[in-house]
CSV table of C-alpha atoms in Angstrom, one decimal:
chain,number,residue,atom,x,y,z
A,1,UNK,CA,-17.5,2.3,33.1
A,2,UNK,CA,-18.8,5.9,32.8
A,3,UNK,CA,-18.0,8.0,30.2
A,4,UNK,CA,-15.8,10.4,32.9
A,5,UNK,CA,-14.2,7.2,33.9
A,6,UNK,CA,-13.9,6.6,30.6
A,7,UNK,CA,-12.3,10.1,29.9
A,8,UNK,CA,-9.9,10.2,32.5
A,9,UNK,CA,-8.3,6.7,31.8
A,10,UNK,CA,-7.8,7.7,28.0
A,11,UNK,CA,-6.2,11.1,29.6
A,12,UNK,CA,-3.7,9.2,31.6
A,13,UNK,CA,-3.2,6.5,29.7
A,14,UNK,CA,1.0,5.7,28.7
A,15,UNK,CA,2.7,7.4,26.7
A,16,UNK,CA,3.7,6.5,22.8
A,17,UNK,CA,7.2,5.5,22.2
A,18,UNK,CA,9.4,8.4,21.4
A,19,UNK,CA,7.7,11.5,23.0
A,20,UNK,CA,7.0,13.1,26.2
A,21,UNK,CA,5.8,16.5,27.5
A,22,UNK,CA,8.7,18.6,28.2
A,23,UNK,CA,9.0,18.7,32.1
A,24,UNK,CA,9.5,22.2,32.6
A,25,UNK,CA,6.6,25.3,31.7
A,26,UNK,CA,7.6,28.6,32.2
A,27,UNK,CA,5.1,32.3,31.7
A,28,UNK,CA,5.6,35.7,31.9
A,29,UNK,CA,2.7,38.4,31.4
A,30,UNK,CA,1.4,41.3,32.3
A,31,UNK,CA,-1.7,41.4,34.9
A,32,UNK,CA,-4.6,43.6,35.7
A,33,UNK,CA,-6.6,43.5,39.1
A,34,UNK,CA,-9.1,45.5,40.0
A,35,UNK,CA,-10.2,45.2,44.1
A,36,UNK,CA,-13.4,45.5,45.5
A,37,UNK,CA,-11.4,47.8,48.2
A,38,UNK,CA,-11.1,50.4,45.8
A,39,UNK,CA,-8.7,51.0,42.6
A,40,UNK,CA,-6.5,49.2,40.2
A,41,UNK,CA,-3.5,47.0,40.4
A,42,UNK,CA,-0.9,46.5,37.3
A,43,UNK,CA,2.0,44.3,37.3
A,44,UNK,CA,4.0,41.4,36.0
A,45,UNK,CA,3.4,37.9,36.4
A,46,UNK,CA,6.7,35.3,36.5
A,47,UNK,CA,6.1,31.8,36.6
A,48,UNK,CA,8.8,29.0,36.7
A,49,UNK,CA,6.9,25.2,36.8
A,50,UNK,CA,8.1,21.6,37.0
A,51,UNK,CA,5.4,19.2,35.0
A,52,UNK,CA,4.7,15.8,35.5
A,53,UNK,CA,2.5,13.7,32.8
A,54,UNK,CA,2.1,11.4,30.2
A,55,UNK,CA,1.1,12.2,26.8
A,56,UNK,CA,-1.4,9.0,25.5
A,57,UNK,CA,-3.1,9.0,22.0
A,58,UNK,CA,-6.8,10.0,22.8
A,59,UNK,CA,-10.0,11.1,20.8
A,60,UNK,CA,-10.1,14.4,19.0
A,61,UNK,CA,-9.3,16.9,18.7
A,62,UNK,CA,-5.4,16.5,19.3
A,63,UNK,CA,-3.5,13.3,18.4
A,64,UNK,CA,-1.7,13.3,21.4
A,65,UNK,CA,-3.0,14.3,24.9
A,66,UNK,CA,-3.5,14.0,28.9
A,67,UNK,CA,-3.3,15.3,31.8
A,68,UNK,CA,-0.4,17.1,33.7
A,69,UNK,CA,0.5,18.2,37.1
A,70,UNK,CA,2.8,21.1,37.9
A,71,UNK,CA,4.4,22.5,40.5
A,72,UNK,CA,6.4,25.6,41.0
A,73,UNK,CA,6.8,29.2,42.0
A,74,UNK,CA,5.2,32.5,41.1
A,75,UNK,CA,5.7,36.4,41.7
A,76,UNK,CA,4.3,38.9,40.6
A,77,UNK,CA,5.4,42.9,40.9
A,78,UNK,CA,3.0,45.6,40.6
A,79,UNK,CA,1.9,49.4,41.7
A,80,UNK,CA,-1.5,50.8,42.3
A,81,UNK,CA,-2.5,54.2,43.5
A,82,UNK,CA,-2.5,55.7,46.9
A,83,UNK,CA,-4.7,58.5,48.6
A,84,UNK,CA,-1.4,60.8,48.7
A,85,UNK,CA,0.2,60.1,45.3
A,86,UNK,CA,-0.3,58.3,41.9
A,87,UNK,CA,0.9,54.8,41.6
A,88,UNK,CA,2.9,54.8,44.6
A,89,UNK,CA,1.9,51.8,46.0
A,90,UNK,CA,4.3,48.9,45.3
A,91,UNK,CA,2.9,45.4,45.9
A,92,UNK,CA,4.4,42.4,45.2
A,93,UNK,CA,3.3,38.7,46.2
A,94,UNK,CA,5.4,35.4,46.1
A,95,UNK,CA,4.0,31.8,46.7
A,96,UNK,CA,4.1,28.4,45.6
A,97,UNK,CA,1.6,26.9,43.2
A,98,UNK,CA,0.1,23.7,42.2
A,99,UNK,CA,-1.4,23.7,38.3
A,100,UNK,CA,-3.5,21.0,37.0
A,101,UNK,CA,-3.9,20.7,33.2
A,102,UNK,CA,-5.4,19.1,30.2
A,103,UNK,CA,-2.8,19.2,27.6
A,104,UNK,CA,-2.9,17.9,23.2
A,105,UNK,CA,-0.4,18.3,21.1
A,106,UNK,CA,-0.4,17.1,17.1
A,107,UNK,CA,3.2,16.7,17.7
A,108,UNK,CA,5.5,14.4,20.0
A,109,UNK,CA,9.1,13.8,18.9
A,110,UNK,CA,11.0,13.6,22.0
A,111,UNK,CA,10.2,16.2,24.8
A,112,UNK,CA,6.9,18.2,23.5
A,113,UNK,CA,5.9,21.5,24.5
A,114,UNK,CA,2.1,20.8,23.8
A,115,UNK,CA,0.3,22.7,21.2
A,116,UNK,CA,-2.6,23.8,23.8
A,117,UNK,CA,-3.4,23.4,27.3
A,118,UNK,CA,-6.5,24.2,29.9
A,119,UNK,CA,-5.6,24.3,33.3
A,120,UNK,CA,-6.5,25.4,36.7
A,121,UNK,CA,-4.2,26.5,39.4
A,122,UNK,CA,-4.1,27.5,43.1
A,123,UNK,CA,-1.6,28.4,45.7
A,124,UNK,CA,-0.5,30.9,48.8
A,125,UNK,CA,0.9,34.0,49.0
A,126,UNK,CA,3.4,36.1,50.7
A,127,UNK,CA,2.1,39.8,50.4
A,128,UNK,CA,4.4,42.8,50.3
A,129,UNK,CA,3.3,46.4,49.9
A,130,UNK,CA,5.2,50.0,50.6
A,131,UNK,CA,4.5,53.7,50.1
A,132,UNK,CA,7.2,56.5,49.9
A,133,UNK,CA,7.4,58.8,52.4
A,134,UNK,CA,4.9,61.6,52.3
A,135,UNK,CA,4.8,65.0,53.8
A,136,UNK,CA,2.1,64.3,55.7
A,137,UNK,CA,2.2,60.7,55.9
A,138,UNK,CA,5.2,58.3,57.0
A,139,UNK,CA,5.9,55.9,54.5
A,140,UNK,CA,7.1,52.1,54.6
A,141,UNK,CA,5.9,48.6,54.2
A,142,UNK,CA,3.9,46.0,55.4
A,143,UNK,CA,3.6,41.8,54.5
A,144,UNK,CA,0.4,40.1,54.7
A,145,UNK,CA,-1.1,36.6,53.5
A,146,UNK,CA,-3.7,35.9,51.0
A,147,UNK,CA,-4.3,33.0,48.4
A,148,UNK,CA,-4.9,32.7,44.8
A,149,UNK,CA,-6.2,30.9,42.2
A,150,UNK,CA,-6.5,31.5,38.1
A,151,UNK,CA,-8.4,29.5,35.2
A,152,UNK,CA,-5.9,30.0,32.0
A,153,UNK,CA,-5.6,28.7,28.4
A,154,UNK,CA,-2.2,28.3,26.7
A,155,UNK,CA,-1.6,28.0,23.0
A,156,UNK,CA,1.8,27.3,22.0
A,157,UNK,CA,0.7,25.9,18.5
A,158,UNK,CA,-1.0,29.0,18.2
A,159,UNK,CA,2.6,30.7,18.4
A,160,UNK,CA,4.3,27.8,16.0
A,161,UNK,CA,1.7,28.6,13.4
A,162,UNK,CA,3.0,32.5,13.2
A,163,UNK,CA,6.2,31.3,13.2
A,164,UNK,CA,5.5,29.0,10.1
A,165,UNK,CA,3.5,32.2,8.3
A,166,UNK,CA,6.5,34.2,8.9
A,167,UNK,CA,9.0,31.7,7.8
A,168,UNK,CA,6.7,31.7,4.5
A,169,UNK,CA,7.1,35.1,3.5
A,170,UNK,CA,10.4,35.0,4.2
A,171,UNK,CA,10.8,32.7,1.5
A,172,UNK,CA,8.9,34.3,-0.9
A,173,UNK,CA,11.3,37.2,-0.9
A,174,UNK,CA,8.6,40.3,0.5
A,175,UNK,CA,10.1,43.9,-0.1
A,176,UNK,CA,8.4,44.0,3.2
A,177,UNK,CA,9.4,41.8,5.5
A,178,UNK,CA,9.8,44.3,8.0
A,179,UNK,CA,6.5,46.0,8.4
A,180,UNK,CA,4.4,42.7,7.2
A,181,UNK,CA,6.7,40.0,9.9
A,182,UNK,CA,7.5,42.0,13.1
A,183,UNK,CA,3.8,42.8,14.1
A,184,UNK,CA,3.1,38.9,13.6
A,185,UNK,CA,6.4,38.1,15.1
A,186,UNK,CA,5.5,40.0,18.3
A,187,UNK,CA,1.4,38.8,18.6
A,188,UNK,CA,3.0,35.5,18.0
A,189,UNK,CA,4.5,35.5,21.8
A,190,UNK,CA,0.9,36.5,22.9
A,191,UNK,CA,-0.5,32.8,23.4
A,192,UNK,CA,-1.6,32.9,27.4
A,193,UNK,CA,-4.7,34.0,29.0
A,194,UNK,CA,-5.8,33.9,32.1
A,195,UNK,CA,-8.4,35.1,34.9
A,196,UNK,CA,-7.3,35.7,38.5
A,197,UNK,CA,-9.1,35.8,41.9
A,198,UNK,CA,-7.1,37.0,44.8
A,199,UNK,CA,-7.6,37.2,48.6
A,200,UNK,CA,-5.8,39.0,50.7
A,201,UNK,CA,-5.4,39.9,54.3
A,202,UNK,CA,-4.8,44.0,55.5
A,203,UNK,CA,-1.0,45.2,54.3
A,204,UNK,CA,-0.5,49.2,53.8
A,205,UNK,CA,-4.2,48.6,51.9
A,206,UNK,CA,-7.2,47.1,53.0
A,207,UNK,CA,-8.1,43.4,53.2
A,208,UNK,CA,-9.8,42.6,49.9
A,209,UNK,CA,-11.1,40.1,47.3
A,210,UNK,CA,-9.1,41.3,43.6
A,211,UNK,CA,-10.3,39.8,40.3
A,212,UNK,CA,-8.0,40.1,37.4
A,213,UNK,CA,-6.7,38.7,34.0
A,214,UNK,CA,-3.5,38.2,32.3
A,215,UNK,CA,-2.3,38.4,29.1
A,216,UNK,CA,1.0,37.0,28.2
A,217,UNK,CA,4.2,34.5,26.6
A,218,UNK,CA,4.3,31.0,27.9
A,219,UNK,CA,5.9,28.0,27.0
């Protein structure tokens, strides 16, 4: 057997008794594209996903892990500027996406949300952009199609470890809680990253390629 054979049959192999990845991911972030058809694009990023996978106890360096497919939807909402105005063109995109993952977790007591996950991830889109109405140029909106794909990393443990740190000082009784726990309490949430490339056909902007990253909560 070769050692990717060997790889992917430790990755998929059955679950221990007791635990399983919890069958539902779910990300919110905020994105930044730029387009090699001129400026910027900032938005949101909402994911909703429906996971299907095994955990099985393979090598280091988590006790538990394997691979997961997903399936689900995405939007995301943004502006960019326009010729006639700042940051007046809306653009938002919908779409369905397929995510493939390699997931570990140290824990797995019933359903897990893994500690840390690589994945990869790819789907369509439904492009919508407008403009106001300008003096000198009639505004409205336009859909196009276009496609997408991002390479991400998610660390959940990364977020139960902050949790635990706050939980700690708490307990010691700091004078100050407030300005020592609510900066680590709000970097905790940041545990997604992600880099985008877009395609796009022509809507009120031009037809272009967009490169991006994300920054964001997931669970």
């Amino acid at each position: 057997m070769t050692p990717a054979a060997l790889l992917l049959s430790v990755l998929v192999s059955a679950a221990p008794d007791g635990g399983r990845w919890f069958p539902v991911s779910a990300r919110a972030g905020v994105t930044a594209f730029l387009s090699t058809a001129g400026g910027p694009t900032v938005g949101a990023d909402l994911e909703v996903l429906a996971n299907l996978g095994a955990p099985g106890e393979g090598p280091l360096p988590f006790a538990h892990q394997g691979l997961v497919f997903s399936a689900g939807v995405r939007g995301f909402f943004g502006a960019a500027p326009w010729t006639a105005c700042d940051w007046c063109l809306s653009r938002q995109s919908f779409g369905p996406v397929a995510r493939l993952s390699v997931v570990g977790s140290d824990r797995l007591e019933g359903a897990t949300v893994p500690d840390g996950a690589l994945w990869v991830q790819a789907g369509p889109l439904l492009v919508r952009e407008s403009v106001p109405d300008a003096p000198l140029m009639p505004g409205g909106s336009r859909l196009a199609f276009g496609v997408r794909v991002d390479l991400g990393v998610t660390a959940v443990g990364w977020t139960l470890a902050l949790f635990k740190l706050v939980g700690l000082i708490y307990d010691e009784g700091s004078t100050d809680m407030g300005p020592i726990t609510l900066p680590l309490f709000v970097v905790a949430f940041l545990n997604h990253l992600a880099f985008s490339w877009e395609w796009s056909g022509a809507a009120v902007s031009m037809s272009a390629h967009r490169f991006g990253a994300t920054i964001g909560a997931s669970f």
